[in-house]
């Protein structure tokens, strides 16, 4: 009996810091790339970046408008789409484009960083597809990467976006879901880290770890997951890498966990929502959460 070979696809759950600016990389896929842009003020959808070995395209970001600092910026959804053959793949990711900010440089910086992250997620996926094909072990079929996003906060000071990426690889036995997140200071146009919110003393990670374990223990009890399994899960240990996919709302902190990070992949991705009032003791008094 011949045992079929299995191909391991590298998860798309990467740190944002490693992704920003990575969109300049290329892929060896013999692809026919196509980029389409869709503007909509309704629910956003993830977008793929134009990364084609046979040609390149570019997306022109919306022109900057100047508004009063007290005016909340707006965002529209654009879609990054790519497809190719030999091997066959498709990418469709939605992402937000911000407009209406007072500072054009900050606005352009934010939009560039969002686009760069999306392009990097697409590149990672396409490189995995190419590696599977070059090994000769990839089965026939189309590998797909789709993504969507939601706005968790957009006001005059902060913007926070949560992305959900779904990978259905031809060589994989089941689809995979990962959660990514980007939170920006609109004043500086920079990506915020947990240290910006809670200070450089990483003791806050213990609080986040405890809160996440408590909530997930309750969430997963109905699915028969033993409490001890959640309490001992390495994916919830107090490490910055375990809580990289965070978002903020007007009154809470959202922590996202990609499929397989905490518990069996069969459970899927997970999120917890921690009220900011419960984090008052660890919030940096000089940070954005303490200065609305």
Short mmCIF file of C-alpha atoms in Angstrom, two decimals:
data_model
loop_
_atom_site.label_atom_id
_atom_site.label_comp_id
_atom_site.label_asym_id
_atom_site.label_seq_id
_atom_site.Cartn_x
_atom_site.Cartn_y
_atom_site.Cartn_z
CA UNK A 1 0.00 0.00 0.00
CA UNK A 2 1.36 3.40 -0.95
CA UNK A 3 1.15 5.98 1.77
CA UNK A 4 0.36 9.41 0.32
CA UNK A 5 2.77 12.14 1.21
CA UNK A 6 1.47 15.11 3.14
CA UNK A 7 2.59 18.67 2.63
CA UNK A 8 2.80 21.02 5.58
CA UNK A 9 1.71 24.58 4.88
CA UNK A 10 3.28 27.23 7.02
CA UNK A 11 0.57 29.08 9.01
CA UNK A 12 -0.14 32.63 7.97
CA UNK A 13 -0.22 33.77 11.61
CA UNK A 14 2.92 35.95 11.59
CA UNK A 15 3.77 38.93 13.70
CA UNK A 16 2.78 42.24 12.17
CA UNK A 17 6.25 43.61 12.74
CA UNK A 18 7.64 40.89 10.42
CA UNK A 19 5.08 41.64 7.77
CA UNK A 20 5.24 45.43 7.43
CA UNK A 21 7.40 46.35 4.49
CA UNK A 22 7.72 42.77 3.21
CA UNK A 23 5.56 43.35 0.15
CA UNK A 24 8.60 43.90 -2.03
CA UNK A 25 9.33 40.16 -2.20
CA UNK A 26 8.63 38.16 -5.34
CA UNK A 27 7.43 34.64 -6.03
CA UNK A 28 8.52 32.05 -8.58
CA UNK A 29 4.97 31.09 -9.46
CA UNK A 30 4.15 31.17 -13.17
CA UNK A 31 1.13 33.26 -12.40
CA UNK A 32 -1.22 35.48 -14.24
CA UNK A 33 -1.90 38.17 -11.67
CA UNK A 34 -4.89 40.41 -11.60
CA UNK A 35 -5.65 43.17 -9.13
CA UNK A 36 -9.13 44.54 -8.72
CA UNK A 37 -10.33 47.33 -6.50
CA UNK A 38 -13.77 47.56 -5.02
CA UNK A 39 -14.89 50.57 -3.01
CA UNK A 40 -17.72 50.19 -0.57
CA UNK A 41 -18.77 51.91 2.56
CA UNK A 42 -20.45 48.76 3.90
CA UNK A 43 -18.80 45.76 5.54
CA UNK A 44 -15.17 45.45 4.38
CA UNK A 45 -13.47 42.41 2.77
CA UNK A 46 -9.72 41.50 2.70
CA UNK A 47 -7.59 42.39 -0.35
CA UNK A 48 -4.56 40.85 -2.05
CA UNK A 49 -1.54 42.78 -3.25
CA UNK A 50 -0.31 42.81 -6.85
CA UNK A 51 2.70 40.46 -6.66
CA UNK A 52 3.15 38.96 -10.11
CA UNK A 53 6.29 37.44 -11.62
CA UNK A 54 5.07 38.15 -15.16
CA UNK A 55 4.20 41.78 -14.59
CA UNK A 56 3.32 44.22 -11.90
CA UNK A 57 0.38 46.42 -11.22
CA UNK A 58 -0.16 49.10 -8.66
CA UNK A 59 -3.11 50.42 -6.75
CA UNK A 60 -3.45 54.16 -6.36
CA UNK A 61 -4.63 55.06 -2.90
CA UNK A 62 -7.41 57.62 -2.56
CA UNK A 63 -6.30 61.23 -2.54
CA UNK A 64 -5.87 62.85 0.85
CA UNK A 65 -8.42 65.33 2.12
CA UNK A 66 -7.91 67.73 4.97
CA UNK A 67 -10.38 67.94 7.81
CA UNK A 68 -10.60 69.41 11.26
CA UNK A 69 -8.69 67.35 13.86
CA UNK A 70 -11.99 66.69 15.62
CA UNK A 71 -13.49 65.03 12.55
CA UNK A 72 -13.39 61.22 12.49
CA UNK A 73 -11.72 59.81 9.33
CA UNK A 74 -13.60 57.45 7.05
CA UNK A 75 -12.60 54.15 5.49
CA UNK A 76 -13.58 52.21 2.39
CA UNK A 77 -12.97 48.57 1.52
CA UNK A 78 -10.70 47.56 -1.33
CA UNK A 79 -10.00 44.04 -2.56
CA UNK A 80 -6.61 42.61 -3.38
CA UNK A 81 -7.07 39.83 -5.93
CA UNK A 82 -4.56 37.49 -7.56
CA UNK A 83 -4.77 34.26 -9.47
CA UNK A 84 -2.35 31.99 -11.26
CA UNK A 85 -1.77 28.58 -12.77
CA UNK A 86 0.99 25.95 -12.57
CA UNK A 87 0.19 25.66 -9.70
CA UNK A 88 -3.34 26.99 -9.55
CA UNK A 89 -4.13 29.51 -6.85
CA UNK A 90 -6.35 32.47 -6.08
CA UNK A 91 -6.11 35.26 -3.52
CA UNK A 92 -8.91 37.61 -2.51
CA UNK A 93 -8.36 39.73 0.56
CA UNK A 94 -10.31 42.79 1.64
CA UNK A 95 -8.60 45.65 3.44
CA UNK A 96 -9.44 49.20 4.55
CA UNK A 97 -8.21 52.45 3.04
CA UNK A 98 -8.48 55.51 5.29
CA UNK A 99 -9.26 59.03 4.09
CA UNK A 100 -10.17 62.36 5.62
CA UNK A 101 -7.23 62.64 8.02
CA UNK A 102 -5.70 66.01 8.85
CA UNK A 103 -2.14 64.78 8.27
CA UNK A 104 -1.55 63.50 4.75
CA UNK A 105 1.78 61.93 5.73
CA UNK A 106 0.21 59.99 8.61
CA UNK A 107 -2.69 58.92 6.41
CA UNK A 108 -0.40 57.73 3.61
CA UNK A 109 1.77 55.93 6.14
CA UNK A 110 -1.19 54.04 7.60
CA UNK A 111 -2.55 53.05 4.20
CA UNK A 112 0.89 51.89 3.05
CA UNK A 113 1.37 49.75 6.15
CA UNK A 114 -2.05 48.12 5.75
CA UNK A 115 -1.37 47.37 2.10
CA UNK A 116 2.11 46.06 2.91
CA UNK A 117 0.74 43.65 5.52
CA UNK A 118 -1.90 42.32 3.12
CA UNK A 119 0.70 41.89 0.38
CA UNK A 120 2.94 39.96 2.77
CA UNK A 121 0.12 37.61 3.79
CA UNK A 122 -0.53 36.95 0.10
CA UNK A 123 3.18 36.38 -0.60
CA UNK A 124 3.49 33.90 2.25
CA UNK A 125 0.55 31.92 0.90
CA UNK A 126 1.87 31.90 -2.68
CA UNK A 127 5.33 30.82 -1.57
CA UNK A 128 3.77 27.87 0.30
CA UNK A 129 1.83 26.88 -2.82
CA UNK A 130 4.99 27.12 -4.94
CA UNK A 131 7.01 25.00 -2.48
CA UNK A 132 4.34 22.29 -2.50
CA UNK A 133 4.38 22.22 -6.30
CA UNK A 134 8.17 22.14 -6.57
CA UNK A 135 8.38 19.20 -4.15
CA UNK A 136 6.21 17.18 -6.49
CA UNK A 137 3.90 16.21 -3.66
CA UNK A 138 1.18 18.80 -4.21
CA UNK A 139 -2.08 17.32 -5.51
CA UNK A 140 -4.11 18.75 -8.33
CA UNK A 141 -6.59 21.47 -7.46
CA UNK A 142 -6.76 25.16 -6.67
CA UNK A 143 -5.37 26.63 -3.46
CA UNK A 144 -7.34 29.61 -2.16
CA UNK A 145 -6.62 32.42 0.27
CA UNK A 146 -9.54 34.65 1.23
CA UNK A 147 -9.68 37.33 3.86
CA UNK A 148 -12.10 39.74 5.45
CA UNK A 149 -11.78 42.45 8.04
CA UNK A 150 -13.84 44.43 10.49
CA UNK A 151 -13.33 47.82 12.06
CA UNK A 152 -13.25 47.53 15.84
CA UNK A 153 -12.49 51.22 16.36
CA UNK A 154 -12.16 54.31 14.18
CA UNK A 155 -12.27 57.68 15.88
CA UNK A 156 -10.25 60.92 15.74
CA UNK A 157 -7.33 59.30 17.60
CA UNK A 158 -7.16 55.58 16.88
CA UNK A 159 -7.94 53.02 14.19
CA UNK A 160 -8.11 49.28 14.86
CA UNK A 161 -8.76 46.56 12.27
CA UNK A 162 -9.14 42.80 12.74
CA UNK A 163 -8.42 40.51 9.77
CA UNK A 164 -9.52 36.90 9.37
CA UNK A 165 -7.59 34.89 6.76
CA UNK A 166 -8.91 31.58 5.49
CA UNK A 167 -6.53 29.24 3.66
CA UNK A 168 -7.84 26.28 1.67
CA UNK A 169 -4.71 24.66 0.26
CA UNK A 170 -4.96 21.91 -2.32
CA UNK A 171 -2.29 19.97 -0.42
CA UNK A 172 -3.92 20.37 2.99
CA UNK A 173 -6.47 18.03 4.52
CA UNK A 174 -8.53 20.88 6.00
CA UNK A 175 -8.76 24.68 5.73
CA UNK A 176 -6.94 26.90 8.18
CA UNK A 177 -8.01 30.20 9.76
CA UNK A 178 -5.67 32.81 11.19
CA UNK A 179 -6.36 36.14 12.88
CA UNK A 180 -4.25 39.22 12.23
CA UNK A 181 -4.66 42.71 13.64
CA UNK A 182 -3.47 46.27 13.08
CA UNK A 183 -4.04 49.18 15.45
CA UNK A 184 -2.80 52.67 14.60
CA UNK A 185 -2.22 56.00 16.25
CA UNK A 186 -3.72 58.50 13.81
CA UNK A 187 -1.51 61.29 15.15
CA UNK A 188 1.75 59.56 14.27
CA UNK A 189 0.57 57.07 11.64
CA UNK A 190 2.37 54.24 13.45
CA UNK A 191 1.28 50.76 14.46
CA UNK A 192 0.63 50.44 18.18
CA UNK A 193 1.98 47.55 20.23
CA UNK A 194 0.75 46.18 23.53
CA UNK A 195 3.65 47.98 25.18
CA UNK A 196 2.24 51.27 23.89
CA UNK A 197 -0.99 50.49 25.74
CA UNK A 198 0.35 48.94 28.94
CA UNK A 199 3.96 50.10 29.27
CA UNK A 200 7.31 48.43 28.69
CA UNK A 201 7.12 46.39 31.88
CA UNK A 202 5.80 43.14 30.48
CA UNK A 203 4.14 42.19 33.76
CA UNK A 204 0.83 43.10 32.08
CA UNK A 205 1.14 39.90 30.07
CA UNK A 206 0.33 37.84 33.17
CA UNK A 207 -2.97 39.71 33.54
CA UNK A 208 -3.84 39.17 29.85
CA UNK A 209 -2.93 35.50 30.13
CA UNK A 210 -5.11 34.99 33.19
CA UNK A 211 -8.05 36.85 31.64
CA UNK A 212 -7.79 34.85 28.42
CA UNK A 213 -7.59 31.50 30.21
CA UNK A 214 -10.64 32.35 32.35
CA UNK A 215 -12.79 33.41 29.40
CA UNK A 216 -11.75 30.53 27.13
CA UNK A 217 -12.34 28.00 29.89
CA UNK A 218 -15.95 29.19 30.04
CA UNK A 219 -16.31 29.42 26.25
CA UNK A 220 -14.99 25.94 25.54
CA UNK A 221 -16.63 24.10 28.43
CA UNK A 222 -19.76 23.66 26.30
CA UNK A 223 -17.63 21.87 23.69
CA UNK A 224 -16.28 19.46 26.25
CA UNK A 225 -12.78 20.93 26.49
CA UNK A 226 -11.38 20.24 29.99
CA UNK A 227 -10.43 23.28 32.02
CA UNK A 228 -6.98 21.83 32.68
CA UNK A 229 -6.28 21.81 28.97
CA UNK A 230 -6.91 25.55 28.72
CA UNK A 231 -4.95 26.32 31.87
CA UNK A 232 -1.88 24.52 30.51
CA UNK A 233 -2.11 25.68 26.86
CA UNK A 234 1.29 27.11 25.78
CA UNK A 235 -0.51 29.42 23.35
CA UNK A 236 -1.84 31.38 26.32
CA UNK A 237 1.44 31.76 28.18
CA UNK A 238 2.39 35.37 29.07
CA UNK A 239 4.43 36.07 25.94
CA UNK A 240 4.04 39.04 23.58
CA UNK A 241 3.89 36.68 20.59
CA UNK A 242 0.80 34.93 22.00
CA UNK A 243 -1.16 38.20 22.14
CA UNK A 244 0.08 39.85 18.95
CA UNK A 245 -3.38 39.78 17.34
CA UNK A 246 -5.02 42.37 19.57
CA UNK A 247 -7.61 45.03 18.80
CA UNK A 248 -9.26 47.76 20.81
CA UNK A 249 -12.80 49.08 20.92
CA UNK A 250 -14.14 52.13 22.73
CA UNK A 251 -14.39 50.11 25.96
CA UNK A 252 -12.56 46.81 25.57
CA UNK A 253 -9.46 44.92 24.45
CA UNK A 254 -9.96 42.06 21.98
CA UNK A 255 -7.44 39.21 21.87
CA UNK A 256 -7.50 36.94 18.82
CA UNK A 257 -6.06 33.43 18.62
CA UNK A 258 -5.51 31.68 15.30
CA UNK A 259 -6.73 28.17 14.68
CA UNK A 260 -4.62 25.67 16.58
CA UNK A 261 -2.84 28.24 18.77
CA UNK A 262 -4.71 27.38 21.96
CA UNK A 263 -6.41 24.07 21.38
CA UNK A 264 -7.04 21.47 18.68
CA UNK A 265 -7.41 22.91 15.18
CA UNK A 266 -10.88 21.37 15.04
CA UNK A 267 -12.07 24.12 17.42
CA UNK A 268 -11.13 26.90 14.97
CA UNK A 269 -10.02 30.43 15.80
CA UNK A 270 -10.90 32.04 19.13
CA UNK A 271 -11.36 35.53 20.56
CA UNK A 272 -11.80 37.01 23.99
CA UNK A 273 -13.13 40.45 24.85
CA UNK A 274 -11.79 42.06 28.03
CA UNK A 275 -13.50 45.23 29.34
CA UNK A 276 -11.00 48.06 29.80
CA UNK A 277 -12.36 48.66 33.27
CA UNK A 278 -10.96 45.24 34.22
CA UNK A 279 -7.53 46.32 32.95
CA UNK A 280 -7.44 49.70 34.65
CA UNK A 281 -4.63 48.73 37.00
CA UNK A 282 -2.23 47.83 34.17
CA UNK A 283 -3.06 50.53 31.60
CA UNK A 284 -0.17 52.93 30.97
CA UNK A 285 -1.32 56.27 32.43
CA UNK A 286 0.48 58.09 29.60
CA UNK A 287 -0.75 55.78 26.84
CA UNK A 288 -3.67 56.02 24.41
CA UNK A 289 -6.07 53.95 26.52
CA UNK A 290 -5.73 56.36 29.44
CA UNK A 291 -6.10 59.50 27.33
CA UNK A 292 -9.33 59.32 25.32
#
